[in-house]
JSON list of N, CA and C in Angstrom, two decimals:
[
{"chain": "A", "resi": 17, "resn": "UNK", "atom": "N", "xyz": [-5.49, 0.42, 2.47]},
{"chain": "A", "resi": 17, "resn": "UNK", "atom": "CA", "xyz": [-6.47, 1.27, 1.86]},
{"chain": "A", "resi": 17, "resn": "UNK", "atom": "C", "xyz": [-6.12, 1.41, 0.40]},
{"chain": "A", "resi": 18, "resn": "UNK", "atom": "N", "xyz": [-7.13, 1.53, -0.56]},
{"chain": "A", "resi": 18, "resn": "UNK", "atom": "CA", "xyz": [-6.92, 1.72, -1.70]},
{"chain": "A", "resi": 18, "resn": "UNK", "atom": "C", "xyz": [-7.31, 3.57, -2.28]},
{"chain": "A", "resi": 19, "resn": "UNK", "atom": "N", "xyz": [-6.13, 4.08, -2.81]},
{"chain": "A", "resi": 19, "resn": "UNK", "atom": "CA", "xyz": [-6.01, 5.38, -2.69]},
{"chain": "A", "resi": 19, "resn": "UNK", "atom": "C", "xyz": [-5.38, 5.46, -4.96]},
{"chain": "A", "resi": 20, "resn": "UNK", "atom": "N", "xyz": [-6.20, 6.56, -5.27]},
{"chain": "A", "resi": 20, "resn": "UNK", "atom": "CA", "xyz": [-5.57, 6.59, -6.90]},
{"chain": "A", "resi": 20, "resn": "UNK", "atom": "C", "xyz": [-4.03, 6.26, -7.17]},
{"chain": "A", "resi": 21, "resn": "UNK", "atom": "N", "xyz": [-4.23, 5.48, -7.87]},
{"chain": "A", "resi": 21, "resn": "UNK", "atom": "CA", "xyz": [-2.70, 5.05, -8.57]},
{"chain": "A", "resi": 21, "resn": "UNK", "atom": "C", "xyz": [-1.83, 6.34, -8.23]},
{"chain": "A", "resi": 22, "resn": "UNK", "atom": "N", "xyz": [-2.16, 7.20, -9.14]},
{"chain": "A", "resi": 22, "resn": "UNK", "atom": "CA", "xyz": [-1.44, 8.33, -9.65]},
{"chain": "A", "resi": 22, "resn": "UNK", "atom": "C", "xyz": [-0.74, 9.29, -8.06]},
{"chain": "A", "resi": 23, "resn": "UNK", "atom": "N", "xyz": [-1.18, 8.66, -6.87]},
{"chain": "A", "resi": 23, "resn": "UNK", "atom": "CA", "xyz": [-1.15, 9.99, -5.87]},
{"chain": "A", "resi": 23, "resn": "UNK", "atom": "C", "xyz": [-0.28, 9.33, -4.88]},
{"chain": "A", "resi": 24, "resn": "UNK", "atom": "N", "xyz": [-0.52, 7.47, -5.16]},
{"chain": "A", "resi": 24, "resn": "UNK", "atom": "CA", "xyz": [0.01, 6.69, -4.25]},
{"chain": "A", "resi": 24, "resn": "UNK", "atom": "C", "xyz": [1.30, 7.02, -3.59]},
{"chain": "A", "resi": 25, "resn": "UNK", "atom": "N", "xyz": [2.36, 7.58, -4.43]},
{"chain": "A", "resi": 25, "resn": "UNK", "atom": "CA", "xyz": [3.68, 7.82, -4.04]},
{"chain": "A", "resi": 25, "resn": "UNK", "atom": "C", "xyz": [3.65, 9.06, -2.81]},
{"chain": "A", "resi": 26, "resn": "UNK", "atom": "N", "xyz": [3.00, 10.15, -3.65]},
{"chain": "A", "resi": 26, "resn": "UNK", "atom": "CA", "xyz": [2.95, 11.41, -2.58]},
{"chain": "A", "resi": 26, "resn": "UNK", "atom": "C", "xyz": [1.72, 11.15, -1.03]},
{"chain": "A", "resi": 27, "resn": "UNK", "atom": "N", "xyz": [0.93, 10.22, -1.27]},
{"chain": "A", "resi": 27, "resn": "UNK", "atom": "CA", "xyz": [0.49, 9.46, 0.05]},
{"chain": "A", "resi": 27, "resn": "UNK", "atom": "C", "xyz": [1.76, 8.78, 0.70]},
{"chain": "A", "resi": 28, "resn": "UNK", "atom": "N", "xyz": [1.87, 8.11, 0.47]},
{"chain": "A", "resi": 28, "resn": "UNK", "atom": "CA", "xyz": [2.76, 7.13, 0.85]},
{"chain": "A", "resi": 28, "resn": "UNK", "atom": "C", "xyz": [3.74, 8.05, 1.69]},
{"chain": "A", "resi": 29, "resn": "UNK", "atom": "N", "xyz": [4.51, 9.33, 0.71]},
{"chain": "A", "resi": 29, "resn": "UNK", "atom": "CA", "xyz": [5.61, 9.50, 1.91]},
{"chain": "A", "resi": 29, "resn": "UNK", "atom": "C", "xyz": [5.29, 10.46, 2.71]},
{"chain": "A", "resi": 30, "resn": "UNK", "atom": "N", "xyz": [3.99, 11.42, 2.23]},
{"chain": "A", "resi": 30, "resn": "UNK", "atom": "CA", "xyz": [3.27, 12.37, 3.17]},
{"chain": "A", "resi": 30, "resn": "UNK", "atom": "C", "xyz": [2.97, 11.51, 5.01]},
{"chain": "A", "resi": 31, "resn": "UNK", "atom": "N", "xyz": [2.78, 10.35, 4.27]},
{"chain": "A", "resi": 31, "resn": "UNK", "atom": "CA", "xyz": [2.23, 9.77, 5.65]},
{"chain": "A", "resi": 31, "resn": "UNK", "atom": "C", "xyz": [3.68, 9.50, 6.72]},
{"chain": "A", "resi": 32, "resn": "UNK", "atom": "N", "xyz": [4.57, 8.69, 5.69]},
{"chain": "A", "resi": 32, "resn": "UNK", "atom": "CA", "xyz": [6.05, 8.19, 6.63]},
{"chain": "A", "resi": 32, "resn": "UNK", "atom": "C", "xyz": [6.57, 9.54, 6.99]},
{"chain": "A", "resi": 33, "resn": "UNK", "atom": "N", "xyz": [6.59, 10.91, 6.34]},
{"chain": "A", "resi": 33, "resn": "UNK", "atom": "CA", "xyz": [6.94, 11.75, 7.21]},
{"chain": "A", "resi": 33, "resn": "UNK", "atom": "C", "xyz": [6.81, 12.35, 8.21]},
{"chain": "A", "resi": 34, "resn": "UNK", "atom": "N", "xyz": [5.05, 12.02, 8.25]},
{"chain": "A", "resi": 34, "resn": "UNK", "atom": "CA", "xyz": [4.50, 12.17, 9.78]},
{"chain": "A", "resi": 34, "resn": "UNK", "atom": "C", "xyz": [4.46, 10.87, 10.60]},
{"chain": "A", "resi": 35, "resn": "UNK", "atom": "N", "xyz": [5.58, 9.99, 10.50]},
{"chain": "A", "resi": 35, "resn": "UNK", "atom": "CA", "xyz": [5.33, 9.00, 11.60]},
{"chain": "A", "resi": 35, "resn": "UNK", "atom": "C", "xyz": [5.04, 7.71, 11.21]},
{"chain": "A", "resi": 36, "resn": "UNK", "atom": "N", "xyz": [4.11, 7.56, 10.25]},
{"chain": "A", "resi": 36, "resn": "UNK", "atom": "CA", "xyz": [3.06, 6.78, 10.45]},
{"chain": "A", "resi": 36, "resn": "UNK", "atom": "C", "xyz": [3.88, 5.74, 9.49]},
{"chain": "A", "resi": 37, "resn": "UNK", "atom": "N", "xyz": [3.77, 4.86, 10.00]},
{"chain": "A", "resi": 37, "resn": "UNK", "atom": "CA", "xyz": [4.53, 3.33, 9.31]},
{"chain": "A", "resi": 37, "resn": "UNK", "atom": "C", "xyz": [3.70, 2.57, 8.62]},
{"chain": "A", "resi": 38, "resn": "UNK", "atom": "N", "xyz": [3.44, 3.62, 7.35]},
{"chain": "A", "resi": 38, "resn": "UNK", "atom": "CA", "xyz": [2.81, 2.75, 6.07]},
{"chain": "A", "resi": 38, "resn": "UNK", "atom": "C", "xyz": [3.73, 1.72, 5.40]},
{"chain": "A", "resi": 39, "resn": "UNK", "atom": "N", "xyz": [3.23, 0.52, 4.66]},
{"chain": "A", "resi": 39, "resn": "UNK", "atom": "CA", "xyz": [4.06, 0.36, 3.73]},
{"chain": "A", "resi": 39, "resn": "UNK", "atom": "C", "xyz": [2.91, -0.40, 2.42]},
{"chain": "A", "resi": 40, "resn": "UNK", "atom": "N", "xyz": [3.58, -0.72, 1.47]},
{"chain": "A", "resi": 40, "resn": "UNK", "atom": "CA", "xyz": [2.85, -1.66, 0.03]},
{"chain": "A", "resi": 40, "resn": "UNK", "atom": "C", "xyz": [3.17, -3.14, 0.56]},
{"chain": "A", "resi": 41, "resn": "UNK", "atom": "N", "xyz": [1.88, -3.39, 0.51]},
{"chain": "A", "resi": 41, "resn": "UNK", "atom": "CA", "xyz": [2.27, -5.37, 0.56]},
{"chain": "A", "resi": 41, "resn": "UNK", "atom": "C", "xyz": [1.16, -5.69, -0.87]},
{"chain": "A", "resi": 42, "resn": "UNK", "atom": "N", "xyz": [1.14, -6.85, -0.72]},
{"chain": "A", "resi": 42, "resn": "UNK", "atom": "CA", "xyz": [0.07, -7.40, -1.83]},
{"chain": "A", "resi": 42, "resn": "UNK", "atom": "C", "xyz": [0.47, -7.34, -2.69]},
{"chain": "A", "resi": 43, "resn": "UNK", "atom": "N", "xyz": [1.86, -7.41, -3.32]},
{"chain": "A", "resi": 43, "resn": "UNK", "atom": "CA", "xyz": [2.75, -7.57, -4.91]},
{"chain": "A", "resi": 43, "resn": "UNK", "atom": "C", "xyz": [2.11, -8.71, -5.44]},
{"chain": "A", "resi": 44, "resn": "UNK", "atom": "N", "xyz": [1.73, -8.80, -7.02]},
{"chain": "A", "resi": 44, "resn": "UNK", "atom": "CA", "xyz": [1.22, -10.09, -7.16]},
{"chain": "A", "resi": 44, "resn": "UNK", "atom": "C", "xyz": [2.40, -10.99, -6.94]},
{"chain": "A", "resi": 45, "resn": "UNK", "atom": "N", "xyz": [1.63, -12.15, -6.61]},
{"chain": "A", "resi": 45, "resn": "UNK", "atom": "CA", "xyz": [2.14, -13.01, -6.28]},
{"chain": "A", "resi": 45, "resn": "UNK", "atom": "C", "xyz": [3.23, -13.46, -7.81]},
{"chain": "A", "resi": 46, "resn": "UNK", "atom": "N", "xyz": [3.03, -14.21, -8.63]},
{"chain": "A", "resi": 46, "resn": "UNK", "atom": "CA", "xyz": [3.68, -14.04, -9.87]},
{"chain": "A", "resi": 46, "resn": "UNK", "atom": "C", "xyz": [4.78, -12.98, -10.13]},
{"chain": "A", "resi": 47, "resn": "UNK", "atom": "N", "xyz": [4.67, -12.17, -9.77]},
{"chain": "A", "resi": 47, "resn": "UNK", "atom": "CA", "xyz": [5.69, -10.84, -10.28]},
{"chain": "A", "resi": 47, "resn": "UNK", "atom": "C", "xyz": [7.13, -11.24, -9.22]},
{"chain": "A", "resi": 48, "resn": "UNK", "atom": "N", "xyz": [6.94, -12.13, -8.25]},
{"chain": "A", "resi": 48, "resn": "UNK", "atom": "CA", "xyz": [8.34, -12.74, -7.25]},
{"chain": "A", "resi": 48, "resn": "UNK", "atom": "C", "xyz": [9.19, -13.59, -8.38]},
{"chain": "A", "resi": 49, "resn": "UNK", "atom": "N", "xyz": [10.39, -13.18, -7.80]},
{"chain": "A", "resi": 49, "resn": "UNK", "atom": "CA", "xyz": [11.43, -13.70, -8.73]},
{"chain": "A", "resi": 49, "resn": "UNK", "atom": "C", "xyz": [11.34, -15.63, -8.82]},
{"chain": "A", "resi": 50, "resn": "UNK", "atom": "N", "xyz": [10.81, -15.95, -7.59]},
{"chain": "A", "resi": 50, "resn": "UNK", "atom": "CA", "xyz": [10.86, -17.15, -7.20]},
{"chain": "A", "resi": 50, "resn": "UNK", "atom": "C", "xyz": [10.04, -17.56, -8.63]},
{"chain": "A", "resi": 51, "resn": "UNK", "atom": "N", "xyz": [8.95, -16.80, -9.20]},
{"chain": "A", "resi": 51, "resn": "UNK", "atom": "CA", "xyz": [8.04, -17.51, -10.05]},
{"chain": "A", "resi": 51, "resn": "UNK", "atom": "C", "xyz": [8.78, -17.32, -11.59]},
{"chain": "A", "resi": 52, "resn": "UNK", "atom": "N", "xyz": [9.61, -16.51, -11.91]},
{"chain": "A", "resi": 52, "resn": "UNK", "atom": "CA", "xyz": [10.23, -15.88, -12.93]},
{"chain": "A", "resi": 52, "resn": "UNK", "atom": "C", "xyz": [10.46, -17.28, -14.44]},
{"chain": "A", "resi": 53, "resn": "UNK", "atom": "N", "xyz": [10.58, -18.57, -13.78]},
{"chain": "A", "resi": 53, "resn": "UNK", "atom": "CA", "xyz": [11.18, -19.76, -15.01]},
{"chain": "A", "resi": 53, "resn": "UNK", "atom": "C", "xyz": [9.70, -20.22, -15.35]},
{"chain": "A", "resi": 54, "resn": "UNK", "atom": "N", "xyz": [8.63, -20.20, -15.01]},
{"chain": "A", "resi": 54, "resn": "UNK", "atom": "CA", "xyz": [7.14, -20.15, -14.80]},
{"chain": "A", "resi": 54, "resn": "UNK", "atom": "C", "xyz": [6.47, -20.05, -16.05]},
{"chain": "A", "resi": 55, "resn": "UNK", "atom": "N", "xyz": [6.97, -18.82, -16.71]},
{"chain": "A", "resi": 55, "resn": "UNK", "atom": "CA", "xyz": [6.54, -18.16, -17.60]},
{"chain": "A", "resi": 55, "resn": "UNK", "atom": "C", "xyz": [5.69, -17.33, -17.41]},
{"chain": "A", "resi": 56, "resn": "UNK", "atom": "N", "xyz": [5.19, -17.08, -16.21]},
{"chain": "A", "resi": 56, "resn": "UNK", "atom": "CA", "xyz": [4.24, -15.81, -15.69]},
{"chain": "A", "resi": 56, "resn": "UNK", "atom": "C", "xyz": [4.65, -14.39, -16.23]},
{"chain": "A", "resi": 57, "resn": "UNK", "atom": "N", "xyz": [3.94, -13.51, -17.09]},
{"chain": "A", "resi": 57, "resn": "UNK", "atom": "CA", "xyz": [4.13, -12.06, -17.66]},
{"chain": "A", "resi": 57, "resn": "UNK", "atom": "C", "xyz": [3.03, -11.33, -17.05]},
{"chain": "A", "resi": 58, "resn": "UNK", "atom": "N", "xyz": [3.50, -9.87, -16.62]},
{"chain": "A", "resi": 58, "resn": "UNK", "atom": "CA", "xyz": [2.93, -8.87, -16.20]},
{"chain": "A", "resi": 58, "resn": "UNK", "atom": "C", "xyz": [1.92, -8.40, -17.05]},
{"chain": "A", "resi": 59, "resn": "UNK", "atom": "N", "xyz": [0.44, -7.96, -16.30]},
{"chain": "A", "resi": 59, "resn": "UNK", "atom": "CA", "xyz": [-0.54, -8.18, -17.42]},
{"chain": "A", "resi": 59, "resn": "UNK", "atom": "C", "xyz": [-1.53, -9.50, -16.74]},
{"chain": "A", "resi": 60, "resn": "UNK", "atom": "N", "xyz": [-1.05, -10.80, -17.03]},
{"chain": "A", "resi": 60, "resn": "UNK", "atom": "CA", "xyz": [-2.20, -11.99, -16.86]},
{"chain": "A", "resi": 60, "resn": "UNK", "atom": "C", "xyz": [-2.92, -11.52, -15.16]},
{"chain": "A", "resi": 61, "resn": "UNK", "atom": "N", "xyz": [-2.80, -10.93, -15.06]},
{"chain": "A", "resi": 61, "resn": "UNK", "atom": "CA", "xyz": [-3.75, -10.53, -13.73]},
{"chain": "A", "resi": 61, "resn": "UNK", "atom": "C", "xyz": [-4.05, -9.15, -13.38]},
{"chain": "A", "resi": 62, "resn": "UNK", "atom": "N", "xyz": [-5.04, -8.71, -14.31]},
{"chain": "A", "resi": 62, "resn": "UNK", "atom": "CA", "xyz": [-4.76, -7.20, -14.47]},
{"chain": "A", "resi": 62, "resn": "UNK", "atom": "C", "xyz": [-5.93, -6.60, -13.08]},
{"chain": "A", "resi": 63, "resn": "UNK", "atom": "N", "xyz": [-6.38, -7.25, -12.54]},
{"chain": "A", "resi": 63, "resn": "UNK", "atom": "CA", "xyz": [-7.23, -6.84, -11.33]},
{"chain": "A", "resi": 63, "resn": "UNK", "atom": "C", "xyz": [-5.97, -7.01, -10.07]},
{"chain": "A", "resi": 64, "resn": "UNK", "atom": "N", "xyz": [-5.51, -8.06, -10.08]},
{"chain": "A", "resi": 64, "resn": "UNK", "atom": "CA", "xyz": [-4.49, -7.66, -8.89]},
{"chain": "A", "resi": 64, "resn": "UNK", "atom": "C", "xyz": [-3.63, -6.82, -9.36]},
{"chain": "A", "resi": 65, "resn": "UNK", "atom": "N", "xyz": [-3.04, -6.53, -10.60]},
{"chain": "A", "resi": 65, "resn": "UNK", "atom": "CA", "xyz": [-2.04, -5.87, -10.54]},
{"chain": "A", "resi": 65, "resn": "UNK", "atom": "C", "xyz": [-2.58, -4.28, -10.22]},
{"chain": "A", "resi": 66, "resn": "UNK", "atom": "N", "xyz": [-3.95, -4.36, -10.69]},
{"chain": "A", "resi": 66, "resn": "UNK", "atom": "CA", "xyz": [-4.26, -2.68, -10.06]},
{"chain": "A", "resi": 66, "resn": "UNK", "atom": "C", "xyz": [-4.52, -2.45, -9.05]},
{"chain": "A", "resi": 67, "resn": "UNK", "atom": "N", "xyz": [-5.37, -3.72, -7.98]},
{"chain": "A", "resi": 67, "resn": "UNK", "atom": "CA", "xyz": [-5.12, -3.11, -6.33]},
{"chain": "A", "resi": 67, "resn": "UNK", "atom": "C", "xyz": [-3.43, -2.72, -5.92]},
{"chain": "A", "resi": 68, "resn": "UNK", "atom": "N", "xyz": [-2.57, -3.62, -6.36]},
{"chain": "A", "resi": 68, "resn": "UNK", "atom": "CA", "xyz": [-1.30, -3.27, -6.05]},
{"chain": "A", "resi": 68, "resn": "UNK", "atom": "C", "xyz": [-1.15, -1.96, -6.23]},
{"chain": "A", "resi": 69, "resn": "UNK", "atom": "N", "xyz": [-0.99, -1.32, -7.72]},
{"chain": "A", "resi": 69, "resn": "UNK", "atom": "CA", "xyz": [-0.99, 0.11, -7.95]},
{"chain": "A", "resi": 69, "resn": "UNK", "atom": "C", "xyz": [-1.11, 1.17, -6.77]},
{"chain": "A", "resi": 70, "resn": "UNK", "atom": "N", "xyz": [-2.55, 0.19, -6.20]},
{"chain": "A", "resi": 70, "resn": "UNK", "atom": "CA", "xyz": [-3.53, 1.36, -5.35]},
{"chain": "A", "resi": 70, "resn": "UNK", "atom": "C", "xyz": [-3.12, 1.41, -3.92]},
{"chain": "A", "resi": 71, "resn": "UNK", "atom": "N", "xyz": [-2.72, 0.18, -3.71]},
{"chain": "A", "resi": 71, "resn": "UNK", "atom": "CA", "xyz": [-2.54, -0.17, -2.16]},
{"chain": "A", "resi": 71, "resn": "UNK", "atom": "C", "xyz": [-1.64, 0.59, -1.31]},
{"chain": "A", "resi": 72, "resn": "UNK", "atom": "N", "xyz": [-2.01, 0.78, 0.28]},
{"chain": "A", "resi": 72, "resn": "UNK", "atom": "CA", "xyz": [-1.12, 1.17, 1.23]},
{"chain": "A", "resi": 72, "resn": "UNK", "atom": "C", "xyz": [-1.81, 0.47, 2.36]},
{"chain": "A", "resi": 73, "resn": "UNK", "atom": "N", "xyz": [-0.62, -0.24, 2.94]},
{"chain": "A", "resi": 73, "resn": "UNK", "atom": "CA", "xyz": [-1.16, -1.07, 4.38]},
{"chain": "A", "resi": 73, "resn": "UNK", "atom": "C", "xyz": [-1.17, 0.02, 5.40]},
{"chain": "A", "resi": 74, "resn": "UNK", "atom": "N", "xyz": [-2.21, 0.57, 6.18]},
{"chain": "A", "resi": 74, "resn": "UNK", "atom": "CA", "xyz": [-2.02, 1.20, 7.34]},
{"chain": "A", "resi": 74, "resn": "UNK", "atom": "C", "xyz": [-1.28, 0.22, 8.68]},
{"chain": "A", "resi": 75, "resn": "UNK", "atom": "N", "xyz": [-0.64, 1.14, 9.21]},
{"chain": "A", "resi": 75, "resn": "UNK", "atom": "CA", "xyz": [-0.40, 0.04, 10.48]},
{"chain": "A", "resi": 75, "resn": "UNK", "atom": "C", "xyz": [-1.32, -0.74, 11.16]},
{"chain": "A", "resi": 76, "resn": "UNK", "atom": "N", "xyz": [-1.30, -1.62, 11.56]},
{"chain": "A", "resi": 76, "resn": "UNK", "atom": "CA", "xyz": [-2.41, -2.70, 12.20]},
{"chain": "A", "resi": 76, "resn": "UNK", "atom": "C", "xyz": [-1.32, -3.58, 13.44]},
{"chain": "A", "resi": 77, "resn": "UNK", "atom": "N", "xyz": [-1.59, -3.56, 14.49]},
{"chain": "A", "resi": 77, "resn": "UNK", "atom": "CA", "xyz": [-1.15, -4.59, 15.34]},
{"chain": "A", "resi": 77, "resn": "UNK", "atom": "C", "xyz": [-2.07, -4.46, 16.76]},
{"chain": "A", "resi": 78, "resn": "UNK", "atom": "N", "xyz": [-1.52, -5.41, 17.60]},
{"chain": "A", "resi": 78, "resn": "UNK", "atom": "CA", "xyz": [-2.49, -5.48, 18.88]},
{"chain": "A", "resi": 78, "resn": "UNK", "atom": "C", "xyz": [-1.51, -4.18, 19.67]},
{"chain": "A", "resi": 79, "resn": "UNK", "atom": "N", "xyz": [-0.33, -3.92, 19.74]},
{"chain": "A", "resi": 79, "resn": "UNK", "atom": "CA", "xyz": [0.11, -2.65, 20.46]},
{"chain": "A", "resi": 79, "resn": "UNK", "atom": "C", "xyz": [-0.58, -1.22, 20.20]},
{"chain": "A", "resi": 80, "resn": "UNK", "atom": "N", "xyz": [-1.35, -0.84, 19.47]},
{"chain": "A", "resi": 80, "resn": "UNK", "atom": "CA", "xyz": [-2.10, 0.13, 18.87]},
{"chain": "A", "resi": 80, "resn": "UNK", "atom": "C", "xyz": [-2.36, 0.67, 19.83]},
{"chain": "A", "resi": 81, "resn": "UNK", "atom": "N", "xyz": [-2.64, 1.68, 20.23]},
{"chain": "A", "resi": 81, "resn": "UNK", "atom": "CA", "xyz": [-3.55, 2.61, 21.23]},
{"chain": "A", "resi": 81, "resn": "UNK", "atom": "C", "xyz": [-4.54, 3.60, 20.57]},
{"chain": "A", "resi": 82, "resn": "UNK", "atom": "N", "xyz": [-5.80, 3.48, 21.37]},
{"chain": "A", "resi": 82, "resn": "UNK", "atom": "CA", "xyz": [-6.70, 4.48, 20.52]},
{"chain": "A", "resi": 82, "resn": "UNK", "atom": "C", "xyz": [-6.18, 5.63, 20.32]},
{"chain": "A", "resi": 83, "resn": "UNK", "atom": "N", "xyz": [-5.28, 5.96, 21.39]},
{"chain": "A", "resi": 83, "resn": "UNK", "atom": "CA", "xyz": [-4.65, 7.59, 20.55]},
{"chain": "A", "resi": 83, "resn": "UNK", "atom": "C", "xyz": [-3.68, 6.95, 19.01]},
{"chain": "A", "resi": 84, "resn": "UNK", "atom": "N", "xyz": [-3.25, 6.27, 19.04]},
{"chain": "A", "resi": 84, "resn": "UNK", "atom": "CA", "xyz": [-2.66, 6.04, 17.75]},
{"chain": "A", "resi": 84, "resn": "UNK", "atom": "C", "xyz": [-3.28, 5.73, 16.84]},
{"chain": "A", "resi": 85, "resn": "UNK", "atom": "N", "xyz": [-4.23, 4.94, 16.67]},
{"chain": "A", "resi": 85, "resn": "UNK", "atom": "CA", "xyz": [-5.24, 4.89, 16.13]},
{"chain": "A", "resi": 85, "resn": "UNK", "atom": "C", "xyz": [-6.13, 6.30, 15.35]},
{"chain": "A", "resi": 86, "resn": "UNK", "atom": "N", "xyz": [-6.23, 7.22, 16.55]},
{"chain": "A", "resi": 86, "resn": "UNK", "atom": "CA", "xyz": [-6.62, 8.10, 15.65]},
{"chain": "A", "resi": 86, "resn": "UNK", "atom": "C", "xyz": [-5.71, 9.20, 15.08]},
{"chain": "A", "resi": 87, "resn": "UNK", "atom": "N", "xyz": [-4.43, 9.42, 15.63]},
{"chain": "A", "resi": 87, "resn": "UNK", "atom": "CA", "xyz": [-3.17, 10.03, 14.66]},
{"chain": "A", "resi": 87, "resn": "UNK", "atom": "C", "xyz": [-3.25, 9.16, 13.24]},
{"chain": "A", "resi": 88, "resn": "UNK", "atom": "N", "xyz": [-3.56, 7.98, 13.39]},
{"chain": "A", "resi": 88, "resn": "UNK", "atom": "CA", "xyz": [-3.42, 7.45, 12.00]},
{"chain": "A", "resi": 88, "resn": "UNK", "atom": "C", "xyz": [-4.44, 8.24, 11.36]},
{"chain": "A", "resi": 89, "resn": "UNK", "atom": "N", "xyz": [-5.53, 8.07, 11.79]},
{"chain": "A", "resi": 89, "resn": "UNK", "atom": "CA", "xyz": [-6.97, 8.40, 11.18]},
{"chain": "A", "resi": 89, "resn": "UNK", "atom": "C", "xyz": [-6.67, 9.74, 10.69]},
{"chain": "A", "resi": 90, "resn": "UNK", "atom": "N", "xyz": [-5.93, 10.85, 11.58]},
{"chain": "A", "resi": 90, "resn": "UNK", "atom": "CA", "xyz": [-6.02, 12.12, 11.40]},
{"chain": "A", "resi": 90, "resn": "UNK", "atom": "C", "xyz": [-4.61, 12.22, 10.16]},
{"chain": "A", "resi": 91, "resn": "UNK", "atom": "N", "xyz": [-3.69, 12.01, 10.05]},
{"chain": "A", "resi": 91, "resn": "UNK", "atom": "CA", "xyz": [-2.49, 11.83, 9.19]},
{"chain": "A", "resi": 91, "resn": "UNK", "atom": "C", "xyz": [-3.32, 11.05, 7.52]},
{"chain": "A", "resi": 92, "resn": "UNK", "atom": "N", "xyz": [-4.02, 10.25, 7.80]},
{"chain": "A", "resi": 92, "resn": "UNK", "atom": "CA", "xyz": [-4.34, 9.84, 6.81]},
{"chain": "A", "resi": 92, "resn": "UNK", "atom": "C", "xyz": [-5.76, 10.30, 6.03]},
{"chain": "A", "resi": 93, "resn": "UNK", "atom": "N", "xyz": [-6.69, 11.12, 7.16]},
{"chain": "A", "resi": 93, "resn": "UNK", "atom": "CA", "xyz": [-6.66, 12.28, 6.25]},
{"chain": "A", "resi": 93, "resn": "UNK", "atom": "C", "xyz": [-6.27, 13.41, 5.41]},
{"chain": "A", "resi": 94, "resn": "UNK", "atom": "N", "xyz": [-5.38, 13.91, 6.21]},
{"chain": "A", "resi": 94, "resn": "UNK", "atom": "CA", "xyz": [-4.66, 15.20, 5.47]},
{"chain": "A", "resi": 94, "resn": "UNK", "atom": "C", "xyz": [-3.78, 14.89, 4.38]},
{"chain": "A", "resi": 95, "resn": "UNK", "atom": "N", "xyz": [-3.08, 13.70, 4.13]},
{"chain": "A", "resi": 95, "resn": "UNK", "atom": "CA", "xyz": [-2.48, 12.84, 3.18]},
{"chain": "A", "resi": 95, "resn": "UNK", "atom": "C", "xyz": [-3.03, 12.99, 2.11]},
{"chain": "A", "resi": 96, "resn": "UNK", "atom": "N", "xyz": [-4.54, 12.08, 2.42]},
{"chain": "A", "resi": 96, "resn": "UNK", "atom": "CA", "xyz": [-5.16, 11.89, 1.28]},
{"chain": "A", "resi": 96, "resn": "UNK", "atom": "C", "xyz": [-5.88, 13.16, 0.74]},
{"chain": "A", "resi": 97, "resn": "UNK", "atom": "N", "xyz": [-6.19, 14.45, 1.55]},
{"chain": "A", "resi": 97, "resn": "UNK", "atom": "CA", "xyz": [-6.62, 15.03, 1.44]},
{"chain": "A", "resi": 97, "resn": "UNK", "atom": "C", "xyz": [-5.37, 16.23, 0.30]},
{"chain": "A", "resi": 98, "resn": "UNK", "atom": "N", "xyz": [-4.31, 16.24, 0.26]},
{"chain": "A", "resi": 98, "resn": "UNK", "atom": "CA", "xyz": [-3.63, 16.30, -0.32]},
{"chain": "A", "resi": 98, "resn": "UNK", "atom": "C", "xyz": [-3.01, 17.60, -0.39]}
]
């Protein structure tokens, strides 16, 4: 989900304290050390670099249960709700 830059952090651990096994994926790709001799600088992709900013992966897998499912739903309201 994409949630304001500015709040991302206090989402983020509002949620892991209730449980819920958020994490950030989607780093640009470029910003990996692997790409570093490249010459790639922070900046040349200023649309990915701001979903990154924004991003939090909710949990997703096939073990899910609709009750978990909606603890997520309900946790990630009050999170965002702030």
């Amino acid at each position: 989900m994409r949630v304001p830059a500015e709040r991302r952090r206090a989402i983020f651990e509002a949620m892991r304290e209730q449980g819920i096994g958020v994490q950030v994926n989607y780093i640009p790709a470029y910003w990996h050390p692997v790409f570093e001799d490249l010459g790639y600088q922070r900046g040349m992709c200023p649309v990915a670099e701001d979903y990154y900013r924004r991003e939090i992966s909710l949990p997703m897998f096939p073990g899910l249960t609709d009750q978990d499912v909606e603890r997520v739903i309900e946790v990630t309201r009050k999170a965002v709700a702030g």
